[in-house]
PDB file of C-alpha atoms and ligand atoms in Angstrom:
ATOM      1  CA  MET A 259      33.841  89.763 288.097  1.00  0.00           C
ATOM      2  CA  SER A 260      35.614  86.953 289.878  1.00  0.00           C
ATOM      3  CA  HIS A 261      35.038  85.426 293.258  1.00  0.00           C
ATOM      4  CA  SER A 262      36.385  82.350 295.559  1.00  0.00           C
ATOM      5  CA  LEU A 263      34.535  79.509 296.072  1.00  0.00           C
ATOM      6  CA  PHE A 264      36.503  79.054 299.221  1.00  0.00           C
ATOM      7  CA  PRO A 265      36.585  82.652 301.083  1.00  0.00           C
ATOM      8  CA  GLY A 266      39.417  83.187 303.092  1.00  0.00           C
ATOM      9  CA  LYS A 267      41.639  80.895 300.882  1.00  0.00           C
ATOM     10  CA  THR A 268      43.829  82.129 298.764  1.00  0.00           C
ATOM     11  CA  ASP A 269      42.691  82.224 294.777  1.00  0.00           C
ATOM     12  CA  SER A 270      44.521  79.629 292.547  1.00  0.00           C
ATOM     13  CA  PRO A 271      42.796  79.369 289.038  1.00  0.00           C
ATOM     14  CA  ARG A 272      41.345  76.175 289.959  1.00  0.00           C
ATOM     15  CA  ASP A 273      39.204  77.904 292.556  1.00  0.00           C
ATOM     16  CA  THR A 274      38.094  81.383 290.575  1.00  0.00           C
ATOM     17  CA  ILE A 275      34.931  81.239 288.890  1.00  0.00           C
ATOM     18  CA  THR A 276      34.644  84.062 286.309  1.00  0.00           C
ATOM     19  CA  ALA A 277      30.954  84.924 286.234  1.00  0.00           C
ATOM     20  CA  TYR A 278      29.072  85.610 282.851  1.00  0.00           C
ATOM     21  CA  ARG A 279      28.127  89.177 281.619  1.00  0.00           C
ATOM     22  CA  ARG A 280      24.032  89.769 282.615  1.00  0.00           C
ATOM     23  CA  HIS A 281      22.209  90.381 279.506  1.00  0.00           C
ATOM     24  CA  GLU A 282      21.733  93.946 278.707  1.00  0.00           C
ATOM     25  CA  PRO A 283      18.055  95.664 279.205  1.00  0.00           C
ATOM     26  CA  GLY A 284      15.851  95.559 276.574  1.00  0.00           C
ATOM     27  CA  THR A 285      17.458  93.095 274.440  1.00  0.00           C
ATOM     28  CA  GLN A 286      15.621  89.881 275.836  1.00  0.00           C
ATOM     29  CA  PRO A 287      11.620  89.394 275.435  1.00  0.00           C
ATOM     30  CA  ASP A 288       9.425  90.635 278.278  1.00  0.00           C
ATOM     31  CA  TYR A 289       8.313  87.704 280.642  1.00  0.00           C
ATOM     32  CA  LEU A 290       5.388  89.523 280.610  1.00  0.00           C
ATOM     33  CA  TYR A 291       3.746  90.563 277.066  1.00  0.00           C
ATOM     34  CA  PRO A 292       0.051  90.347 277.068  1.00  0.00           C
ATOM     35  CA  ALA A 293       0.196  90.449 273.166  1.00  0.00           C
ATOM     36  CA  TYR A 294       1.618  87.141 273.305  1.00  0.00           C
ATOM     37  CA  ARG A 295      -1.244  85.358 275.524  1.00  0.00           C
ATOM     38  CA  ALA A 296       0.916  82.394 276.716  1.00  0.00           C
ATOM     39  CA  THR A 297       3.056  84.847 278.616  1.00  0.00           C
ATOM     40  CA  GLY A 298       0.313  85.803 280.810  1.00  0.00           C
ATOM     41  CA  SER A 299       0.175  81.897 282.348  1.00  0.00           C
ATOM     42  CA  ARG A 300       3.894  81.525 282.519  1.00  0.00           C
ATOM     43  CA  ALA A 301       5.282  84.775 283.644  1.00  0.00           C
ATOM     44  CA  PRO A 302       6.712  85.432 286.963  1.00  0.00           C
ATOM     45  CA  SER A 303       4.374  86.969 289.558  1.00  0.00           C
ATOM     46  CA  GLN A 304       7.402  87.817 291.926  1.00  0.00           C
ATOM     47  CA  PRO A 305      10.198  89.817 291.514  1.00  0.00           C
ATOM     48  CA  LEU A 306      13.564  87.864 289.816  1.00  0.00           C
ATOM     49  CA  ILE A 307      16.277  86.897 292.432  1.00  0.00           C
ATOM     50  CA  SER A 308      19.663  87.060 291.257  1.00  0.00           C
ATOM     51  CA  LEU A 309      21.609  84.192 291.448  1.00  0.00           C
ATOM     52  CA  PRO A 310      25.540  84.131 291.934  1.00  0.00           C
ATOM     53  CA  HIS A 311      27.195  82.099 288.825  1.00  0.00           C
ATOM     54  CA  THR A 312      29.229  79.316 290.749  1.00  0.00           C
ATOM     55  CA  ARG A 313      30.562  76.263 289.491  1.00  0.00           C
ATOM     56  CA  SER A 314      27.494  74.773 288.678  1.00  0.00           C
ATOM     57  CA  GLU A 315      26.252  77.723 286.322  1.00  0.00           C
ATOM     58  CA  VAL A 316      29.755  78.618 284.554  1.00  0.00           C
ATOM     59  CA  THR A 317      30.426  74.820 283.578  1.00  0.00           C
ATOM     60  CA  GLY A 318      28.019  72.652 281.279  1.00  0.00           C
ATOM     61  CA  PRO A 319      27.907  69.256 278.985  1.00  0.00           C
ATOM     62  CA  MET A 320      30.612  68.354 276.901  1.00  0.00           C
ATOM     63  CA  PHE A 321      29.186  66.549 273.266  1.00  0.00           C
ATOM     64  CA  GLY A 322      31.614  64.866 270.832  1.00  0.00           C
ATOM     65  CA  HIS A 323      31.242  64.270 267.132  1.00  0.00           C
ATOM     66  CA  SER A 324      30.623  60.506 267.800  1.00  0.00           C
ATOM     67  CA  ASP A 325      27.277  61.792 269.476  1.00  0.00           C
ATOM     68  CA  ILE A 326      25.803  62.903 266.050  1.00  0.00           C
ATOM     69  CA  GLN A 327      24.903  61.218 262.875  1.00  0.00           C
ATOM     70  CA  PRO A 328      26.474  62.382 259.597  1.00  0.00           C
ATOM     71  CA  ASN A 329      22.980  63.177 258.057  1.00  0.00           C
ATOM     72  CA  GLU A 330      21.406  64.868 261.044  1.00  0.00           C
ATOM     73  CA  HIS A 331      22.880  68.363 259.832  1.00  0.00           C
ATOM     74  CA  ASP A 332      21.072  67.895 256.298  1.00  0.00           C
ATOM     75  CA  LEU A 333      17.479  67.425 256.975  1.00  0.00           C
ATOM     76  CA  THR A 334      16.972  66.884 253.025  1.00  0.00           C
ATOM     77  CA  ALA A 335      18.928  63.683 253.783  1.00  0.00           C
ATOM     78  CA  GLN A 336      16.722  61.990 256.490  1.00  0.00           C
ATOM     79  CA  HIS A 337      14.342  59.807 254.891  1.00  0.00           C
ATOM     80  CA  GLY A 338      14.143  57.709 251.492  1.00  0.00           C
ATOM     81  CA  GLY A 339      13.257  60.557 249.186  1.00  0.00           C
ATOM     82  CA  GLU A 340      13.660  64.519 249.005  1.00  0.00           C
ATOM     83  CA  PRO A 341      11.337  66.870 250.981  1.00  0.00           C
ATOM     84  CA  LEU A 342       9.244  69.296 248.959  1.00  0.00           C
ATOM     85  CA  GLY A 343       9.926  73.346 249.022  1.00  0.00           C
ATOM     86  CA  GLU A 344      12.857  75.114 248.633  1.00  0.00           C
ATOM     87  CA  ARG A 345      16.269  73.830 249.643  1.00  0.00           C
ATOM     88  CA  ILE A 346      18.417  76.123 251.622  1.00  0.00           C
ATOM     89  CA  ILE A 347      21.592  76.389 253.633  1.00  0.00           C
ATOM     90  CA  VAL A 348      21.813  77.918 256.838  1.00  0.00           C
ATOM     91  CA  ARG A 349      25.565  78.600 257.954  1.00  0.00           C
ATOM     92  CA  GLY A 350      27.126  81.025 260.809  1.00  0.00           C
ATOM     93  CA  ARG A 351      29.106  81.587 263.246  1.00  0.00           C
ATOM     94  CA  VAL A 352      28.925  80.722 267.169  1.00  0.00           C
ATOM     95  CA  LEU A 353      30.796  83.594 269.027  1.00  0.00           C
ATOM     96  CA  ASP A 354      30.820  84.415 272.880  1.00  0.00           C
ATOM     97  CA  GLY A 355      30.147  87.780 274.378  1.00  0.00           C
ATOM     98  CA  ASP A 356      34.175  88.705 273.879  1.00  0.00           C
ATOM     99  CA  GLY A 357      33.801  87.951 270.261  1.00  0.00           C
ATOM    100  CA  HIS A 358      35.832  84.523 270.214  1.00  0.00           C
ATOM    101  CA  ALA A 359      34.871  81.588 268.758  1.00  0.00           C
ATOM    102  CA  VAL A 360      32.409  78.902 270.355  1.00  0.00           C
ATOM    103  CA  PRO A 361      33.674  75.350 269.300  1.00  0.00           C
ATOM    104  CA  ASN A 362      32.231  72.151 269.564  1.00  0.00           C
ATOM    105  CA  SER A 363      29.179  73.513 270.877  1.00  0.00           C
ATOM    106  CA  LEU A 364      25.735  71.403 270.333  1.00  0.00           C
ATOM    107  CA  ILE A 365      23.417  73.406 268.240  1.00  0.00           C
ATOM    108  CA  GLU A 366      19.748  71.651 267.602  1.00  0.00           C
ATOM    109  CA  ILE A 367      17.016  72.843 265.159  1.00  0.00           C
ATOM    110  CA  TRP A 368      13.548  72.178 264.629  1.00  0.00           C
ATOM    111  CA  GLN A 369      11.017  73.578 262.062  1.00  0.00           C
ATOM    112  CA  ALA A 370       7.735  73.458 260.110  1.00  0.00           C
ATOM    113  CA  ASN A 371       7.736  71.831 256.538  1.00  0.00           C
ATOM    114  CA  ALA A 372       7.427  74.040 253.418  1.00  0.00           C
ATOM    115  CA  ALA A 373       3.622  74.070 253.785  1.00  0.00           C
ATOM    116  CA  GLY A 374       3.582  75.520 257.706  1.00  0.00           C
ATOM    117  CA  ARG A 375       3.641  72.319 259.206  1.00  0.00           C
ATOM    118  CA  TYR A 376       5.311  70.649 262.047  1.00  0.00           C
ATOM    119  CA  ALA A 377       5.764  66.681 261.912  1.00  0.00           C
ATOM    120  CA  HIS A 378       4.136  66.858 265.396  1.00  0.00           C
ATOM    121  CA  PRO A 379       0.895  65.293 266.892  1.00  0.00           C
ATOM    122  CA  ARG A 380      -0.453  68.442 268.044  1.00  0.00           C
ATOM    123  CA  ASP A 381       0.001  70.491 264.827  1.00  0.00           C
ATOM    124  CA  ASN A 382      -3.167  69.511 263.339  1.00  0.00           C
ATOM    125  CA  HIS A 383      -3.913  72.510 261.012  1.00  0.00           C
ATOM    126  CA  PRO A 384      -5.046  71.503 257.353  1.00  0.00           C
ATOM    127  CA  ALA A 385      -1.725  71.586 255.769  1.00  0.00           C
ATOM    128  CA  PRO A 386       0.085  68.333 254.457  1.00  0.00           C
ATOM    129  CA  LEU A 387       2.814  66.631 255.853  1.00  0.00           C
ATOM    130  CA  ASP A 388       5.629  65.480 254.017  1.00  0.00           C
ATOM    131  CA  PRO A 389       6.640  62.041 254.543  1.00  0.00           C
ATOM    132  CA  ASN A 390      10.274  63.080 254.146  1.00  0.00           C
ATOM    133  CA  PHE A 391      10.622  65.752 256.201  1.00  0.00           C
ATOM    134  CA  THR A 392      10.871  65.391 259.979  1.00  0.00           C
ATOM    135  CA  GLY A 393      12.309  69.255 260.610  1.00  0.00           C
ATOM    136  CA  THR A 394      14.827  68.024 263.135  1.00  0.00           C
ATOM    137  CA  GLY A 395      18.473  68.595 263.223  1.00  0.00           C
ATOM    138  CA  ARG A 396      21.445  68.660 265.042  1.00  0.00           C
ATOM    139  CA  THR A 397      25.093  69.666 264.533  1.00  0.00           C
ATOM    140  CA  LEU A 398      28.382  70.625 266.381  1.00  0.00           C
ATOM    141  CA  THR A 399      30.037  73.868 265.610  1.00  0.00           C
ATOM    142  CA  ASP A 400      33.592  73.239 264.233  1.00  0.00           C
ATOM    143  CA  LYS A 401      37.090  74.771 265.610  1.00  0.00           C
ATOM    144  CA  ASP A 402      35.981  78.256 264.405  1.00  0.00           C
ATOM    145  CA  GLY A 403      32.555  78.514 265.585  1.00  0.00           C
ATOM    146  CA  PHE A 404      30.673  77.550 262.345  1.00  0.00           C
ATOM    147  CA  TYR A 405      28.215  75.330 261.685  1.00  0.00           C
ATOM    148  CA  SER A 406      25.612  74.758 258.849  1.00  0.00           C
ATOM    149  CA  PHE A 407      22.500  72.987 257.645  1.00  0.00           C
ATOM    150  CA  VAL A 408      20.818  71.852 254.949  1.00  0.00           C
ATOM    151  CA  THR A 409      17.293  72.181 255.095  1.00  0.00           C
ATOM    152  CA  ILE A 410      13.827  73.457 253.411  1.00  0.00           C
ATOM    153  CA  LYS A 411      12.752  76.941 254.036  1.00  0.00           C
ATOM    154  CA  PRO A 412       9.378  76.633 256.547  1.00  0.00           C
ATOM    155  CA  GLY A 413       6.303  78.063 255.469  1.00  0.00           C
ATOM    156  CA  ALA A 414       4.109  80.511 257.695  1.00  0.00           C
ATOM    157  CA  TYR A 415       1.500  78.800 259.912  1.00  0.00           C
ATOM    158  CA  PRO A 416      -1.448  79.906 262.046  1.00  0.00           C
ATOM    159  CA  TRP A 417      -1.258  79.842 265.838  1.00  0.00           C
ATOM    160  CA  ARG A 418      -4.332  81.188 267.333  1.00  0.00           C
ATOM    161  CA  ASN A 419      -2.738  83.603 269.571  1.00  0.00           C
ATOM    162  CA  HIS A 420      -5.475  86.525 268.250  1.00  0.00           C
ATOM    163  CA  ASP A 421      -7.330  86.957 265.702  1.00  0.00           C
ATOM    164  CA  ASN A 422      -6.123  85.721 262.232  1.00  0.00           C
ATOM    165  CA  ALA A 423      -2.453  85.073 263.870  1.00  0.00           C
ATOM    166  CA  TRP A 424       0.090  83.994 261.539  1.00  0.00           C
ATOM    167  CA  ARG A 425       3.913  83.153 262.545  1.00  0.00           C
ATOM    168  CA  PRO A 426       6.517  84.352 260.180  1.00  0.00           C
ATOM    169  CA  ALA A 427       8.557  81.721 259.056  1.00  0.00           C
ATOM    170  CA  HIS A 428      11.260  80.344 261.281  1.00  0.00           C
ATOM    171  CA  ILE A 429      13.487  77.755 262.504  1.00  0.00           C
ATOM    172  CA  HIS A 430      13.897  77.264 266.159  1.00  0.00           C
ATOM    173  CA  PHE A 431      17.570  76.946 267.501  1.00  0.00           C
ATOM    174  CA  SER A 432      18.869  75.183 270.654  1.00  0.00           C
ATOM    175  CA  LEU A 433      22.488  75.984 271.637  1.00  0.00           C
ATOM    176  CA  PHE A 434      24.505  74.888 274.774  1.00  0.00           C
ATOM    177  CA  GLY A 435      28.008  76.670 274.786  1.00  0.00           C
ATOM    178  CA  PRO A 436      30.328  75.836 277.068  1.00  0.00           C
ATOM    179  CA  ALA A 437      28.187  76.457 280.624  1.00  0.00           C
ATOM    180  CA  PHE A 438      24.867  76.135 281.744  1.00  0.00           C
ATOM    181  CA  VAL A 439      23.887  80.087 281.648  1.00  0.00           C
ATOM    182  CA  THR A 440      25.101  80.158 278.272  1.00  0.00           C
ATOM    183  CA  ARG A 441      22.083  77.738 277.214  1.00  0.00           C
ATOM    184  CA  LEU A 442      20.202  79.905 274.508  1.00  0.00           C
ATOM    185  CA  ILE A 443      16.784  78.730 273.022  1.00  0.00           C
ATOM    186  CA  THR A 444      15.823  81.030 270.032  1.00  0.00           C
ATOM    187  CA  GLN A 445      14.230  81.630 266.671  1.00  0.00           C
ATOM    188  CA  MET A 446      15.875  82.560 263.341  1.00  0.00           C
ATOM    189  CA  TYR A 447      13.544  84.437 260.617  1.00  0.00           C
ATOM    190  CA  PHE A 448      14.351  84.980 257.311  1.00  0.00           C
ATOM    191  CA  PRO A 449      14.733  88.600 255.744  1.00  0.00           C
ATOM    192  CA  GLY A 450      11.773  90.537 254.630  1.00  0.00           C
ATOM    193  CA  ASP A 451       8.847  88.498 255.868  1.00  0.00           C
ATOM    194  CA  PRO A 452       5.635  90.857 255.898  1.00  0.00           C
ATOM    195  CA  LEU A 453       4.413  89.141 259.086  1.00  0.00           C
ATOM    196  CA  PHE A 454       7.339  90.331 261.438  1.00  0.00           C
ATOM    197  CA  ALA A 455       5.283  93.335 262.329  1.00  0.00           C
ATOM    198  CA  HIS A 456       2.331  91.346 263.519  1.00  0.00           C
ATOM    199  CA  ASP A 457       3.845  88.583 265.631  1.00  0.00           C
ATOM    200  CA  PRO A 458       4.033  89.320 269.165  1.00  0.00           C
ATOM    201  CA  ILE A 459       6.499  86.776 269.923  1.00  0.00           C
ATOM    202  CA  LEU A 460       9.116  88.986 267.624  1.00  0.00           C
ATOM    203  CA  GLN A 461       7.878  92.052 269.299  1.00  0.00           C
ATOM    204  CA  SER A 462       8.308  91.048 272.628  1.00  0.00           C
ATOM    205  CA  ILE A 463      11.800  92.129 272.195  1.00  0.00           C
ATOM    206  CA  PRO A 464      12.127  95.745 273.377  1.00  0.00           C
ATOM    207  CA  ASP A 465      15.042  96.457 271.663  1.00  0.00           C
ATOM    208  CA  GLU A 466      14.712  97.046 267.968  1.00  0.00           C
ATOM    209  CA  LYS A 467      18.531  96.339 266.906  1.00  0.00           C
ATOM    210  CA  ALA A 468      18.016  93.053 269.180  1.00  0.00           C
ATOM    211  CA  ARG A 469      14.818  91.888 267.135  1.00  0.00           C
ATOM    212  CA  GLN A 470      17.233  92.941 263.956  1.00  0.00           C
ATOM    213  CA  ARG A 471      19.512  90.043 265.440  1.00  0.00           C
ATOM    214  CA  LEU A 472      17.181  86.922 265.185  1.00  0.00           C
ATOM    215  CA  ILE A 473      16.543  87.801 261.225  1.00  0.00           C
ATOM    216  CA  SER A 474      19.064  85.964 259.029  1.00  0.00           C
ATOM    217  CA  LYS A 475      20.721  87.493 255.982  1.00  0.00           C
ATOM    218  CA  PHE A 476      20.765  86.205 252.371  1.00  0.00           C
ATOM    219  CA  ASP A 477      24.113  85.407 251.688  1.00  0.00           C
ATOM    220  CA  LEU A 478      25.633  84.884 248.268  1.00  0.00           C
ATOM    221  CA  GLU A 479      28.926  83.334 249.715  1.00  0.00           C
ATOM    222  CA  THR A 480      26.878  80.469 251.144  1.00  0.00           C
ATOM    223  CA  THR A 481      24.317  80.198 248.180  1.00  0.00           C
ATOM    224  CA  LYS A 482      25.497  77.161 245.949  1.00  0.00           C
ATOM    225  CA  PRO A 483      25.104  77.628 241.962  1.00  0.00           C
ATOM    226  CA  GLU A 484      22.159  75.459 240.768  1.00  0.00           C
ATOM    227  CA  TRP A 485      21.332  74.242 244.468  1.00  0.00           C
ATOM    228  CA  ALA A 486      20.509  76.273 247.198  1.00  0.00           C
ATOM    229  CA  LEU A 487      19.575  79.519 248.411  1.00  0.00           C
ATOM    230  CA  GLY A 488      22.447  80.512 251.684  1.00  0.00           C
ATOM    231  CA  TYR A 489      21.170  82.382 254.708  1.00  0.00           C
ATOM    232  CA  ARG A 490      23.750  83.517 257.474  1.00  0.00           C
ATOM    233  CA  PHE A 491      22.881  83.633 261.011  1.00  0.00           C
ATOM    234  CA  ASP A 492      25.229  84.321 263.633  1.00  0.00           C
ATOM    235  CA  ILE A 493      24.663  83.543 267.204  1.00  0.00           C
ATOM    236  CA  ILE A 494      26.196  85.369 270.293  1.00  0.00           C
ATOM    237  CA  LEU A 495      25.933  83.922 273.738  1.00  0.00           C
ATOM    238  CA  ARG A 496      25.887  85.773 276.490  1.00  0.00           C
ATOM    239  CA  GLY A 497      27.068  89.146 276.233  1.00  0.00           C
ATOM    240  CA  ARG A 498      26.682  93.084 275.421  1.00  0.00           C
ATOM    241  CA  GLU A 499      25.735  91.951 271.559  1.00  0.00           C
ATOM    242  CA  SER A 500      23.709  88.455 272.958  1.00  0.00           C
ATOM    243  CA  THR A 501      21.031  86.970 270.497  1.00  0.00           C
ATOM    244  CA  PRO A 502      17.818  87.314 272.348  1.00  0.00           C
ATOM    245  CA  PHE A 503      16.446  84.527 274.120  1.00  0.00           C
ATOM    246  CA  GLU A 504      13.100  83.406 272.844  1.00  0.00           C
ATOM    247  CA  GLU A 505      10.623  80.800 272.546  1.00  0.00           C
TER     248      GLU A 505
HETATM  249 FE1  LIG B 133       7.415  77.473 265.691  1.00  0.00          FE
END
């Protein structure tokens, strides 16, 4: 839908705002999902108010290649030695809700190491830190919307949400896209993880197809012989098939 920023004036291309489609019901996690305990303290207690998409929502920050260091997309090359664990390549394409590539979009990732521990002061569970692994990376999508990271497959970790609670292995993703309303923070999972059915964060997304969109696929094309397995994770920003938002 479009509307003029200046009622009463004739629309010119500069004055016309094209709003983004709203999320389809069931494709995003419920704000309140009691099995995921933290939602109890942060879910809104009042009905949400739908805000119009004005210029401040449909524009966004621009990033350039000079903002990013060459080794930021390779999380195995940020220290003096190589981190322990299974080296992997994560590659995919960022598309908008109409199936068009999203170029020059900033993607940031963060993750636990191969033992399931974050290099973060609040993570003190008894698994080893890796001096050669920080677990953070950034890159920009290319002109066709593709991105890739080299990293280590993260381990599962305990998180005290309930008795014997373990998170399935995952990588956190943050994407900016072309506008503030396309900002997406989500998690990528690995195929076949036995913890999926026990994870209230993944299960808080009601729609099964939407949950499946958060699980990467093993990809022989991305896999490099004698070097690393490849996983494919495509991301759709804002639209009917959009990737669920997840914290
Ligand atoms: Fe995590």
